[in-house]
Structure formats: C-alpha cells, structure tokens
Amino acid sequence: MSLAVLTVIVASLMAAQRLPGQPGDSDARVAGQVVDALSRAPLPGATVVLTPIGPGLPPPVAYTPQAVTDANGQFVFQRVFSGRYQLQAQKPGFAPLTGLFEQRTLDIAAGQSITGLEL
C-alpha cells in the first residue's frame, strides 16, 4: 500500500472520530414539569422550548427542540445534543415566562439525563 493511500485512510478515520461530550452527541435526555406559578397546578398544553445558545451547536433556526406538556404538565426531550441551552415554557393565555424560575440555562453533557425540572 502506498504511503499516500495510507495517509488518506488514517486522516479519514481521525476525522470521523469524536471525543465523548463533544458538541454533536445526541444521547442526552431532559424532562420536567410546567406548573402554574401561583396555584402550583400542572399546566397541560404548554410549549417547552430548548434553545441552543452554546458554541458548536447547530444554530437555533436549524435546531430548536420543542415539546408540549401532557395532561400532568410533564415534558420530555430525548436525543438532545450536548451543549448549552436556554429552557423556556410558554402557554397561550399566560403572561410570557421570563423570570428566573421560568427560564433556565442548562449545560447538557453527552449521555446525561436531567430530570425533575420545574418551570
């Protein structure tokens, strides 16, 4: 095998490798519940948005996961890319949620499972 061919093969294999936790890993999970700020009652039908804000992630236009809460106000995001995100909840008929507890910044690692969040 010629040196040029071997160099191309090795370079291709190295380019295909990613280190664990490098942006692009999409095996993380984020879950929680949206509740009414006053009554603490679950909010079904709320839209939860996970907006990428960290370097190395696809731009928000191309990748902004959304979930709608179930009857118990629960939401789940599966196969989330590792990186930094802003988590927000919104529901028609409710004031925009922009306070500290309704909007969070999450640093998500590859393979991580973040549960029990409350918005």
Backbone as XML, in Angstrom:
<?xml version="1.0"?>
<chain id="A" units="angstrom">
  <residue number="1" name="MET">
    <atom name="N" x="0.847" y="-1.167" z="0.000"/>
    <atom name="CA" x="0.000" y="0.000" z="0.000"/>
    <atom name="C" x="0.897" y="1.235" z="0.000"/>
  </residue>
  <residue number="2" name="SER">
    <atom name="N" x="0.555" y="2.174" z="-0.821"/>
    <atom name="CA" x="1.398" y="3.364" z="-0.905"/>
    <atom name="C" x="1.183" y="4.260" z="0.314"/>
  </residue>
  <residue number="3" name="LEU">
    <atom name="N" x="2.178" y="5.081" z="0.580"/>
    <atom name="CA" x="2.128" y="5.999" z="1.714"/>
    <atom name="C" x="0.981" y="6.991" z="1.560"/>
  </residue>
  <residue number="4" name="ALA">
    <atom name="N" x="0.701" y="7.441" z="0.345"/>
    <atom name="CA" x="-0.376" y="8.406" z="0.105"/>
    <atom name="C" x="-1.735" y="7.798" z="0.451"/>
  </residue>
  <residue number="5" name="VAL">
    <atom name="N" x="-1.961" y="6.555" z="0.054"/>
    <atom name="CA" x="-3.232" y="5.892" z="0.340"/>
    <atom name="C" x="-3.386" y="5.681" z="1.843"/>
  </residue>
  <residue number="6" name="LEU">
    <atom name="N" x="-2.323" y="5.241" z="2.496"/>
    <atom name="CA" x="-2.351" y="5.026" z="3.936"/>
    <atom name="C" x="-2.627" y="6.337" z="4.678"/>
  </residue>
  <residue number="7" name="THR">
    <atom name="N" x="-2.026" y="7.414" z="4.237"/>
    <atom name="CA" x="-2.239" y="8.723" z="4.852"/>
    <atom name="C" x="-3.700" y="9.148" z="4.724"/>
  </residue>
  <residue number="8" name="VAL">
    <atom name="N" x="-4.302" y="8.935" z="3.565"/>
    <atom name="CA" x="-5.704" y="9.293" z="3.347"/>
    <atom name="C" x="-6.613" y="8.461" z="4.254"/>
  </residue>
  <residue number="9" name="ILE">
    <atom name="N" x="-6.336" y="7.177" z="4.389"/>
    <atom name="CA" x="-7.153" y="6.308" z="5.242"/>
    <atom name="C" x="-7.061" y="6.746" z="6.698"/>
  </residue>
  <residue number="10" name="VAL">
    <atom name="N" x="-5.863" y="6.979" z="7.184"/>
    <atom name="CA" x="-5.676" y="7.402" z="8.573"/>
    <atom name="C" x="-6.343" y="8.757" z="8.818"/>
  </residue>
  <residue number="11" name="ALA">
    <atom name="N" x="-6.182" y="9.687" z="7.907"/>
    <atom name="CA" x="-6.792" y="11.014" z="8.055"/>
    <atom name="C" x="-8.316" y="10.907" z="8.076"/>
  </residue>
  <residue number="12" name="SER">
    <atom name="N" x="-8.889" y="10.048" z="7.244"/>
    <atom name="CA" x="-10.343" y="9.858" z="7.212"/>
    <atom name="C" x="-10.852" y="9.279" z="8.520"/>
  </residue>
  <residue number="13" name="LEU">
    <atom name="N" x="-10.148" y="8.296" z="9.052"/>
    <atom name="CA" x="-10.552" y="7.695" z="10.321"/>
    <atom name="C" x="-10.465" y="8.698" z="11.464"/>
  </residue>
  <residue number="14" name="MET">
    <atom name="N" x="-9.441" y="9.511" z="11.469"/>
    <atom name="CA" x="-9.286" y="10.511" z="12.529"/>
    <atom name="C" x="-10.375" y="11.573" z="12.444"/>
  </residue>
  <residue number="15" name="ALA">
    <atom name="N" x="-10.754" y="11.968" z="11.248"/>
    <atom name="CA" x="-11.787" y="12.988" z="11.071"/>
    <atom name="C" x="-13.149" y="12.471" z="11.518"/>
  </residue>
  <residue number="16" name="ALA">
    <atom name="N" x="-13.365" y="11.171" z="11.399"/>
    <atom name="CA" x="-14.650" y="10.583" z="11.772"/>
    <atom name="C" x="-14.795" y="10.408" z="13.278"/>
  </residue>
  <residue number="17" name="GLN">
    <atom name="N" x="-13.710" y="10.455" z="14.007"/>
    <atom name="CA" x="-13.740" y="10.253" z="15.454"/>
    <atom name="C" x="-14.167" y="11.534" z="16.162"/>
  </residue>
  <residue number="18" name="ARG">
    <atom name="N" x="-14.970" y="11.373" z="17.208"/>
    <atom name="CA" x="-15.321" y="12.488" z="18.076"/>
    <atom name="C" x="-15.054" y="12.062" z="19.498"/>
  </residue>
  <residue number="19" name="LEU">
    <atom name="N" x="-14.632" y="12.984" z="20.296"/>
    <atom name="CA" x="-14.413" y="12.697" z="21.706"/>
    <atom name="C" x="-15.746" y="12.709" z="22.437"/>
  </residue>
  <residue number="20" name="PRO">
    <atom name="N" x="-15.912" y="11.882" z="23.486"/>
    <atom name="CA" x="-17.150" y="11.924" z="24.258"/>
    <atom name="C" x="-17.395" y="13.328" z="24.798"/>
  </residue>
  <residue number="21" name="GLY">
    <atom name="N" x="-18.648" y="13.757" z="24.733"/>
    <atom name="CA" x="-19.007" y="15.070" z="25.255"/>
    <atom name="C" x="-18.789" y="16.201" z="24.269"/>
  </residue>
  <residue number="22" name="GLN">
    <atom name="N" x="-18.240" y="15.893" z="23.130"/>
    <atom name="CA" x="-18.018" y="16.917" z="22.118"/>
    <atom name="C" x="-19.371" y="17.321" z="21.554"/>
  </residue>
  <residue number="23" name="PRO">
    <atom name="N" x="-19.593" y="18.608" z="21.252"/>
    <atom name="CA" x="-20.869" y="19.009" z="20.680"/>
    <atom name="C" x="-21.208" y="18.124" z="19.495"/>
  </residue>
  <residue number="24" name="GLY">
    <atom name="N" x="-22.452" y="17.719" z="19.440"/>
    <atom name="CA" x="-22.888" y="16.848" z="18.371"/>
    <atom name="C" x="-23.390" y="15.519" z="18.904"/>
  </residue>
  <residue number="25" name="ASP">
    <atom name="N" x="-22.966" y="15.106" z="20.105"/>
    <atom name="CA" x="-23.504" y="13.896" z="20.707"/>
    <atom name="C" x="-24.975" y="14.158" z="21.010"/>
  </residue>
  <residue number="26" name="SER">
    <atom name="N" x="-25.844" y="13.233" z="20.601"/>
    <atom name="CA" x="-27.278" y="13.491" z="20.759"/>
    <atom name="C" x="-27.964" y="12.394" z="21.563"/>
  </residue>
  <residue number="27" name="ASP">
    <atom name="N" x="-27.399" y="12.046" z="22.703"/>
    <atom name="CA" x="-27.992" y="10.984" z="23.500"/>
    <atom name="C" x="-28.387" y="11.440" z="24.904"/>
  </residue>
  <residue number="28" name="ALA">
    <atom name="N" x="-28.528" y="12.736" z="25.102"/>
    <atom name="CA" x="-28.939" y="13.252" z="26.412"/>
    <atom name="C" x="-30.465" y="13.314" z="26.484"/>
  </residue>
  <residue number="29" name="ARG">
    <atom name="N" x="-30.973" y="13.446" z="27.713"/>
    <atom name="CA" x="-32.417" y="13.492" z="27.954"/>
    <atom name="C" x="-32.706" y="14.596" z="28.968"/>
  </residue>
  <residue number="30" name="VAL">
    <atom name="N" x="-33.778" y="15.357" z="28.729"/>
    <atom name="CA" x="-34.199" y="16.429" z="29.635"/>
    <atom name="C" x="-35.695" y="16.250" z="29.891"/>
  </residue>
  <residue number="31" name="ALA">
    <atom name="N" x="-36.098" y="16.259" z="31.163"/>
    <atom name="CA" x="-37.510" y="16.062" z="31.498"/>
    <atom name="C" x="-37.889" y="16.905" z="32.705"/>
  </residue>
  <residue number="32" name="GLY">
    <atom name="N" x="-39.176" y="17.244" z="32.776"/>
    <atom name="CA" x="-39.657" y="18.015" z="33.911"/>
    <atom name="C" x="-41.143" y="18.276" z="33.823"/>
  </residue>
  <residue number="33" name="GLN">
    <atom name="N" x="-41.576" y="19.318" z="34.531"/>
    <atom name="CA" x="-42.987" y="19.647" z="34.608"/>
    <atom name="C" x="-43.161" y="21.163" z="34.578"/>
  </residue>
  <residue number="34" name="VAL">
    <atom name="N" x="-44.222" y="21.603" z="33.909"/>
    <atom name="CA" x="-44.588" y="23.017" z="33.899"/>
    <atom name="C" x="-45.793" y="23.171" z="34.820"/>
  </residue>
  <residue number="35" name="VAL">
    <atom name="N" x="-45.692" y="24.114" z="35.762"/>
    <atom name="CA" x="-46.778" y="24.341" z="36.720"/>
    <atom name="C" x="-47.155" y="25.818" z="36.751"/>
  </residue>
  <residue number="36" name="ASP">
    <atom name="N" x="-48.376" y="26.087" z="37.176"/>
    <atom name="CA" x="-48.841" y="27.455" z="37.373"/>
    <atom name="C" x="-48.057" y="28.063" z="38.532"/>
  </residue>
  <residue number="37" name="ALA">
    <atom name="N" x="-47.534" y="29.260" z="38.332"/>
    <atom name="CA" x="-46.678" y="29.893" z="39.338"/>
    <atom name="C" x="-47.415" y="30.171" z="40.646"/>
  </residue>
  <residue number="38" name="LEU">
    <atom name="N" x="-48.726" y="30.426" z="40.590"/>
    <atom name="CA" x="-49.477" y="30.745" z="41.808"/>
    <atom name="C" x="-50.087" y="29.514" z="42.465"/>
  </residue>
  <residue number="39" name="SER">
    <atom name="N" x="-50.796" y="28.717" z="41.686"/>
    <atom name="CA" x="-51.510" y="27.574" z="42.264"/>
    <atom name="C" x="-50.671" y="26.308" z="42.334"/>
  </residue>
  <residue number="40" name="ARG">
    <atom name="N" x="-49.574" y="26.268" z="41.617"/>
    <atom name="CA" x="-48.696" y="25.091" z="41.512"/>
    <atom name="C" x="-49.371" y="23.933" z="40.777"/>
  </residue>
  <residue number="41" name="ALA">
    <atom name="N" x="-50.509" y="24.200" z="40.130"/>
    <atom name="CA" x="-51.209" y="23.167" z="39.362"/>
    <atom name="C" x="-50.449" y="22.895" z="38.067"/>
  </residue>
  <residue number="42" name="PRO">
    <atom name="N" x="-50.424" y="21.639" z="37.609"/>
    <atom name="CA" x="-49.757" y="21.311" z="36.347"/>
    <atom name="C" x="-50.416" y="22.049" z="35.184"/>
  </residue>
  <residue number="43" name="LEU">
    <atom name="N" x="-49.614" y="22.434" z="34.195"/>
    <atom name="CA" x="-50.129" y="23.135" z="33.021"/>
    <atom name="C" x="-50.044" y="22.237" z="31.784"/>
  </residue>
  <residue number="44" name="PRO">
    <atom name="N" x="-51.137" y="21.570" z="31.433"/>
    <atom name="CA" x="-51.130" y="20.787" z="30.199"/>
    <atom name="C" x="-51.163" y="21.714" z="28.988"/>
  </residue>
  <residue number="45" name="GLY">
    <atom name="N" x="-50.578" y="21.278" z="27.893"/>
    <atom name="CA" x="-50.610" y="22.046" z="26.651"/>
    <atom name="C" x="-49.628" y="23.196" z="26.579"/>
  </residue>
  <residue number="46" name="ALA">
    <atom name="N" x="-48.722" y="23.307" z="27.533"/>
    <atom name="CA" x="-47.688" y="24.352" z="27.474"/>
    <atom name="C" x="-46.593" y="23.902" z="26.510"/>
  </residue>
  <residue number="47" name="THR">
    <atom name="N" x="-46.024" y="24.842" z="25.800"/>
    <atom name="CA" x="-44.916" y="24.542" z="24.897"/>
    <atom name="C" x="-43.610" y="24.825" z="25.619"/>
  </residue>
  <residue number="48" name="VAL">
    <atom name="N" x="-42.732" y="23.845" z="25.623"/>
    <atom name="CA" x="-41.421" y="23.981" z="26.246"/>
    <atom name="C" x="-40.395" y="24.000" z="25.123"/>
  </residue>
  <residue number="49" name="VAL">
    <atom name="N" x="-39.520" y="25.000" z="25.143"/>
    <atom name="CA" x="-38.542" y="25.198" z="24.072"/>
    <atom name="C" x="-37.135" y="25.093" z="24.649"/>
  </residue>
  <residue number="50" name="LEU">
    <atom name="N" x="-36.296" y="24.338" z="23.973"/>
    <atom name="CA" x="-34.901" y="24.149" z="24.364"/>
    <atom name="C" x="-34.047" y="24.819" z="23.284"/>
  </residue>
  <residue number="51" name="THR">
    <atom name="N" x="-33.629" y="26.065" z="23.527"/>
    <atom name="CA" x="-32.913" y="26.853" z="22.526"/>
    <atom name="C" x="-31.405" y="26.732" z="22.709"/>
  </residue>
  <residue number="52" name="PRO">
    <atom name="N" x="-30.676" y="26.270" z="21.668"/>
    <atom name="CA" x="-29.218" y="26.172" z="21.786"/>
    <atom name="C" x="-28.583" y="27.555" z="21.863"/>
  </residue>
  <residue number="53" name="ILE">
    <atom name="N" x="-27.701" y="27.750" z="22.845"/>
    <atom name="CA" x="-27.013" y="29.036" z="22.980"/>
    <atom name="C" x="-25.506" y="28.864" z="23.094"/>
  </residue>
  <residue number="54" name="GLY">
    <atom name="N" x="-25.039" y="27.642" z="23.028"/>
    <atom name="CA" x="-23.610" y="27.394" z="23.197"/>
    <atom name="C" x="-22.884" y="27.239" z="21.885"/>
  </residue>
  <residue number="55" name="PRO">
    <atom name="N" x="-21.571" y="27.402" z="21.919"/>
    <atom name="CA" x="-20.768" y="27.218" z="20.713"/>
    <atom name="C" x="-20.765" y="25.754" z="20.286"/>
  </residue>
  <residue number="56" name="GLY">
    <atom name="N" x="-20.673" y="25.533" z="18.997"/>
    <atom name="CA" x="-20.573" y="24.190" z="18.463"/>
    <atom name="C" x="-21.906" y="23.511" z="18.230"/>
  </residue>
  <residue number="57" name="LEU">
    <atom name="N" x="-23.007" y="24.159" z="18.612"/>
    <atom name="CA" x="-24.323" y="23.586" z="18.381"/>
    <atom name="C" x="-24.895" y="24.133" z="17.088"/>
  </residue>
  <residue number="58" name="PRO">
    <atom name="N" x="-25.819" y="23.392" z="16.480"/>
    <atom name="CA" x="-26.484" y="23.952" z="15.304"/>
    <atom name="C" x="-27.190" y="25.245" z="15.696"/>
  </residue>
  <residue number="59" name="PRO">
    <atom name="N" x="-27.322" y="26.196" z="14.778"/>
    <atom name="CA" x="-27.994" y="27.459" z="15.108"/>
    <atom name="C" x="-29.458" y="27.205" z="15.451"/>
  </residue>
  <residue number="60" name="PRO">
    <atom name="N" x="-30.065" y="28.076" z="16.293"/>
    <atom name="CA" x="-31.456" y="27.888" z="16.692"/>
    <atom name="C" x="-32.421" y="27.729" z="15.524"/>
  </residue>
  <residue number="61" name="VAL">
    <atom name="N" x="-32.128" y="28.353" z="14.395"/>
    <atom name="CA" x="-33.007" y="28.233" z="13.234"/>
    <atom name="C" x="-33.053" y="26.784" z="12.752"/>
  </residue>
  <residue number="62" name="ALA">
    <atom name="N" x="-31.934" y="26.083" z="12.839"/>
    <atom name="CA" x="-31.851" y="24.714" z="12.348"/>
    <atom name="C" x="-32.216" y="23.681" z="13.411"/>
  </residue>
  <residue number="63" name="TYR">
    <atom name="N" x="-32.042" y="24.011" z="14.682"/>
    <atom name="CA" x="-32.240" y="23.013" z="15.742"/>
    <atom name="C" x="-32.749" y="23.673" z="17.011"/>
  </residue>
  <residue number="64" name="THR">
    <atom name="N" x="-34.057" y="23.678" z="17.200"/>
    <atom name="CA" x="-34.654" y="24.170" z="18.435"/>
    <atom name="C" x="-35.740" y="23.184" z="18.847"/>
  </residue>
  <residue number="65" name="PRO">
    <atom name="N" x="-35.374" y="22.197" z="19.680"/>
    <atom name="CA" x="-36.362" y="21.204" z="20.096"/>
    <atom name="C" x="-37.509" y="21.844" z="20.875"/>
  </residue>
  <residue number="66" name="GLN">
    <atom name="N" x="-38.715" y="21.341" z="20.622"/>
    <atom name="CA" x="-39.901" y="21.790" z="21.342"/>
    <atom name="C" x="-40.689" y="20.570" z="21.798"/>
  </residue>
  <residue number="67" name="ALA">
    <atom name="N" x="-41.353" y="20.706" z="22.933"/>
    <atom name="CA" x="-42.225" y="19.656" z="23.446"/>
    <atom name="C" x="-43.481" y="20.320" z="23.996"/>
  </residue>
  <residue number="68" name="VAL">
    <atom name="N" x="-44.586" y="19.601" z="23.948"/>
    <atom name="CA" x="-45.837" y="20.081" z="24.523"/>
    <atom name="C" x="-46.130" y="19.227" z="25.749"/>
  </residue>
  <residue number="69" name="THR">
    <atom name="N" x="-46.480" y="19.895" z="26.854"/>
    <atom name="CA" x="-46.724" y="19.158" z="28.090"/>
    <atom name="C" x="-47.986" y="18.308" z="27.989"/>
  </residue>
  <residue number="70" name="ASP">
    <atom name="N" x="-47.954" y="17.171" z="28.693"/>
    <atom name="CA" x="-49.098" y="16.263" z="28.713"/>
    <atom name="C" x="-50.127" y="16.735" z="29.749"/>
  </residue>
  <residue number="71" name="ALA">
    <atom name="N" x="-51.118" y="15.900" z="30.039"/>
    <atom name="CA" x="-52.191" y="16.261" z="30.970"/>
    <atom name="C" x="-51.676" y="16.569" z="32.372"/>
  </residue>
  <residue number="72" name="ASN">
    <atom name="N" x="-50.502" y="16.050" z="32.719"/>
    <atom name="CA" x="-49.904" y="16.296" z="34.035"/>
    <atom name="C" x="-48.838" y="17.384" z="34.007"/>
  </residue>
  <residue number="73" name="GLY">
    <atom name="N" x="-48.750" y="18.115" z="32.897"/>
    <atom name="CA" x="-47.756" y="19.178" z="32.775"/>
    <atom name="C" x="-46.346" y="18.673" z="32.520"/>
  </residue>
  <residue number="74" name="GLN">
    <atom name="N" x="-46.193" y="17.382" z="32.253"/>
    <atom name="CA" x="-44.875" y="16.770" z="32.056"/>
    <atom name="C" x="-44.373" y="16.974" z="30.625"/>
  </residue>
  <residue number="75" name="PHE">
    <atom name="N" x="-43.063" y="17.153" z="30.486"/>
    <atom name="CA" x="-42.426" y="17.236" z="29.171"/>
    <atom name="C" x="-41.158" y="16.393" z="29.178"/>
  </residue>
  <residue number="76" name="VAL">
    <atom name="N" x="-40.773" y="15.929" z="27.987"/>
    <atom name="CA" x="-39.552" y="15.132" z="27.833"/>
    <atom name="C" x="-38.911" y="15.481" z="26.500"/>
  </residue>
  <residue number="77" name="PHE">
    <atom name="N" x="-37.602" y="15.689" z="26.523"/>
    <atom name="CA" x="-36.795" y="15.818" z="25.310"/>
    <atom name="C" x="-35.856" y="14.617" z="25.277"/>
  </residue>
  <residue number="78" name="GLN">
    <atom name="N" x="-35.883" y="13.862" z="24.191"/>
    <atom name="CA" x="-34.987" y="12.720" z="24.006"/>
    <atom name="C" x="-33.938" y="13.084" z="22.960"/>
  </residue>
  <residue number="79" name="ARG">
    <atom name="N" x="-32.812" y="12.415" z="22.987"/>
    <atom name="CA" x="-31.767" y="12.556" z="21.969"/>
    <atom name="C" x="-31.339" y="14.019" z="21.778"/>
  </residue>
  <residue number="80" name="VAL">
    <atom name="N" x="-31.053" y="14.680" z="22.885"/>
    <atom name="CA" x="-30.624" y="16.080" z="22.869"/>
    <atom name="C" x="-29.111" y="16.136" z="22.660"/>
  </residue>
  <residue number="81" name="PHE">
    <atom name="N" x="-28.667" y="17.033" z="21.797"/>
    <atom name="CA" x="-27.236" y="17.250" z="21.588"/>
    <atom name="C" x="-26.615" y="17.812" z="22.861"/>
  </residue>
  <residue number="82" name="SER">
    <atom name="N" x="-25.387" y="17.428" z="23.150"/>
    <atom name="CA" x="-24.689" y="18.016" z="24.294"/>
    <atom name="C" x="-24.394" y="19.480" z="23.993"/>
  </residue>
  <residue number="83" name="GLY">
    <atom name="N" x="-24.387" y="20.311" z="25.029"/>
    <atom name="CA" x="-24.102" y="21.734" z="24.856"/>
    <atom name="C" x="-24.888" y="22.575" z="25.846"/>
  </residue>
  <residue number="84" name="ARG">
    <atom name="N" x="-24.906" y="23.880" z="25.619"/>
    <atom name="CA" x="-25.596" y="24.834" z="26.497"/>
    <atom name="C" x="-26.905" y="25.263" z="25.836"/>
  </residue>
  <residue number="85" name="TYR">
    <atom name="N" x="-27.968" y="25.260" z="26.652"/>
    <atom name="CA" x="-29.304" y="25.585" z="26.158"/>
    <atom name="C" x="-30.010" y="26.527" z="27.114"/>
  </residue>
  <residue number="86" name="GLN">
    <atom name="N" x="-30.996" y="27.235" z="26.574"/>
    <atom name="CA" x="-31.921" y="28.010" z="27.386"/>
    <atom name="C" x="-33.256" y="27.265" z="27.322"/>
  </residue>
  <residue number="87" name="LEU">
    <atom name="N" x="-33.822" y="26.959" z="28.471"/>
    <atom name="CA" x="-35.082" y="26.229" z="28.564"/>
    <atom name="C" x="-36.178" y="27.209" z="28.955"/>
  </residue>
  <residue number="88" name="GLN">
    <atom name="N" x="-37.248" y="27.260" z="28.160"/>
    <atom name="CA" x="-38.348" y="28.188" z="28.416"/>
    <atom name="C" x="-39.674" y="27.471" z="28.241"/>
  </residue>
  <residue number="89" name="ALA">
    <atom name="N" x="-40.691" y="27.959" z="28.956"/>
    <atom name="CA" x="-42.047" y="27.444" z="28.806"/>
    <atom name="C" x="-42.970" y="28.593" z="28.443"/>
  </residue>
  <residue number="90" name="GLN">
    <atom name="N" x="-43.972" y="28.278" z="27.621"/>
    <atom name="CA" x="-44.950" y="29.285" z="27.237"/>
    <atom name="C" x="-46.300" y="28.607" z="27.011"/>
  </residue>
  <residue number="91" name="LYS">
    <atom name="N" x="-47.359" y="29.350" z="27.287"/>
    <atom name="CA" x="-48.704" y="28.814" z="27.091"/>
    <atom name="C" x="-49.641" y="29.966" z="26.760"/>
  </residue>
  <residue number="92" name="PRO">
    <atom name="N" x="-50.465" y="29.795" z="25.720"/>
    <atom name="CA" x="-51.436" y="30.835" z="25.388"/>
    <atom name="C" x="-52.332" y="31.141" z="26.591"/>
  </residue>
  <residue number="93" name="GLY">
    <atom name="N" x="-52.579" y="32.430" z="26.801"/>
    <atom name="CA" x="-53.407" y="32.853" z="27.919"/>
    <atom name="C" x="-52.620" y="33.160" z="29.180"/>
  </residue>
  <residue number="94" name="PHE">
    <atom name="N" x="-51.329" y="32.859" z="29.166"/>
    <atom name="CA" x="-50.467" y="33.147" z="30.303"/>
    <atom name="C" x="-49.455" y="34.204" z="29.888"/>
  </residue>
  <residue number="95" name="ALA">
    <atom name="N" x="-49.051" y="35.024" z="30.840"/>
    <atom name="CA" x="-48.034" y="36.043" z="30.551"/>
    <atom name="C" x="-46.744" y="35.344" z="30.137"/>
  </residue>
  <residue number="96" name="PRO">
    <atom name="N" x="-45.953" y="35.986" z="29.266"/>
    <atom name="CA" x="-44.667" y="35.381" z="28.881"/>
    <atom name="C" x="-43.834" y="35.075" z="30.120"/>
  </residue>
  <residue number="97" name="LEU">
    <atom name="N" x="-43.245" y="33.911" z="30.120"/>
    <atom name="CA" x="-42.457" y="33.475" z="31.266"/>
    <atom name="C" x="-41.009" y="33.845" z="31.047"/>
  </residue>
  <residue number="98" name="THR">
    <atom name="N" x="-40.557" y="34.853" z="31.755"/>
    <atom name="CA" x="-39.174" y="35.294" z="31.574"/>
    <atom name="C" x="-38.431" y="35.417" z="32.892"/>
  </residue>
  <residue number="99" name="GLY">
    <atom name="N" x="-39.063" y="35.046" z="33.980"/>
    <atom name="CA" x="-38.404" y="35.137" z="35.280"/>
    <atom name="C" x="-37.360" y="34.054" z="35.465"/>
  </residue>
  <residue number="100" name="LEU">
    <atom name="N" x="-36.650" y="34.142" z="36.556"/>
    <atom name="CA" x="-35.566" y="33.214" z="36.851"/>
    <atom name="C" x="-36.028" y="31.765" z="36.868"/>
  </residue>
  <residue number="101" name="PHE">
    <atom name="N" x="-37.239" y="31.511" z="37.380"/>
    <atom name="CA" x="-37.696" y="30.136" z="37.520"/>
    <atom name="C" x="-38.358" y="29.603" z="36.256"/>
  </residue>
  <residue number="102" name="GLU">
    <atom name="N" x="-38.754" y="30.467" z="35.346"/>
    <atom name="CA" x="-39.418" y="30.023" z="34.131"/>
    <atom name="C" x="-38.452" y="29.886" z="32.960"/>
  </residue>
  <residue number="103" name="GLN">
    <atom name="N" x="-37.262" y="30.364" z="33.116"/>
    <atom name="CA" x="-36.262" y="30.328" z="32.049"/>
    <atom name="C" x="-34.947" y="29.915" z="32.674"/>
  </residue>
  <residue number="104" name="ARG">
    <atom name="N" x="-34.344" y="28.893" z="32.149"/>
    <atom name="CA" x="-33.109" y="28.369" z="32.735"/>
    <atom name="C" x="-32.067" y="28.142" z="31.675"/>
  </residue>
  <residue number="105" name="THR">
    <atom name="N" x="-30.831" y="28.216" z="32.119"/>
    <atom name="CA" x="-29.719" y="27.819" z="31.264"/>
    <atom name="C" x="-29.261" y="26.452" z="31.738"/>
  </residue>
  <residue number="106" name="LEU">
    <atom name="N" x="-29.164" y="25.519" z="30.800"/>
    <atom name="CA" x="-28.735" y="24.158" z="31.109"/>
    <atom name="C" x="-27.465" y="23.837" z="30.349"/>
  </residue>
  <residue number="107" name="ASP">
    <atom name="N" x="-26.494" y="23.260" z="31.031"/>
    <atom name="CA" x="-25.309" y="22.711" z="30.385"/>
    <atom name="C" x="-25.506" y="21.204" z="30.352"/>
  </residue>
  <residue number="108" name="ILE">
    <atom name="N" x="-25.683" y="20.673" z="29.154"/>
    <atom name="CA" x="-26.029" y="19.267" z="28.987"/>
    <atom name="C" x="-24.832" y="18.508" z="28.440"/>
  </residue>
  <residue number="109" name="ALA">
    <atom name="N" x="-24.445" y="17.459" z="29.140"/>
    <atom name="CA" x="-23.323" y="16.613" z="28.720"/>
    <atom name="C" x="-23.854" y="15.412" z="27.948"/>
  </residue>
  <residue number="110" name="ALA">
    <atom name="N" x="-22.999" y="14.825" z="27.142"/>
    <atom name="CA" x="-23.372" y="13.639" z="26.372"/>
    <atom name="C" x="-23.819" y="12.538" z="27.322"/>
  </residue>
  <residue number="111" name="GLY">
    <atom name="N" x="-24.954" y="11.926" z="27.020"/>
    <atom name="CA" x="-25.457" y="10.824" z="27.816"/>
    <atom name="C" x="-26.130" y="11.221" z="29.111"/>
  </residue>
  <residue number="112" name="GLN">
    <atom name="N" x="-26.157" y="12.497" z="29.422"/>
    <atom name="CA" x="-26.727" y="12.965" z="30.686"/>
    <atom name="C" x="-28.252" y="12.873" z="30.661"/>
  </residue>
  <residue number="113" name="SER">
    <atom name="N" x="-28.841" y="12.588" z="31.804"/>
    <atom name="CA" x="-30.287" y="12.594" z="31.963"/>
    <atom name="C" x="-30.625" y="13.609" z="33.051"/>
  </residue>
  <residue number="114" name="ILE">
    <atom name="N" x="-31.255" y="14.703" z="32.650"/>
    <atom name="CA" x="-31.657" y="15.750" z="33.589"/>
    <atom name="C" x="-33.159" y="15.608" z="33.789"/>
  </residue>
  <residue number="115" name="THR">
    <atom name="N" x="-33.577" y="15.315" z="35.008"/>
    <atom name="CA" x="-34.995" y="15.122" z="35.288"/>
    <atom name="C" x="-35.403" y="15.969" z="36.486"/>
  </residue>
  <residue number="116" name="GLY">
    <atom name="N" x="-36.706" y="16.074" z="36.686"/>
    <atom name="CA" x="-37.213" y="16.797" z="37.843"/>
    <atom name="C" x="-37.210" y="18.306" z="37.703"/>
  </residue>
  <residue number="117" name="LEU">
    <atom name="N" x="-36.995" y="18.809" z="36.496"/>
    <atom name="CA" x="-37.029" y="20.263" z="36.301"/>
    <atom name="C" x="-38.454" y="20.766" z="36.481"/>
  </residue>
  <residue number="118" name="GLU">
    <atom name="N" x="-38.602" y="21.938" z="37.046"/>
    <atom name="CA" x="-39.920" y="22.541" z="37.195"/>
    <atom name="C" x="-39.874" y="23.957" z="36.660"/>
  </residue>
  <residue number="119" name="LEU">
    <atom name="N" x="-40.786" y="24.239" z="35.772"/>
    <atom name="CA" x="-40.895" y="25.576" z="35.182"/>
    <atom name="C" x="-42.247" y="26.155" z="35.547"/>
  </residue>
</chain>
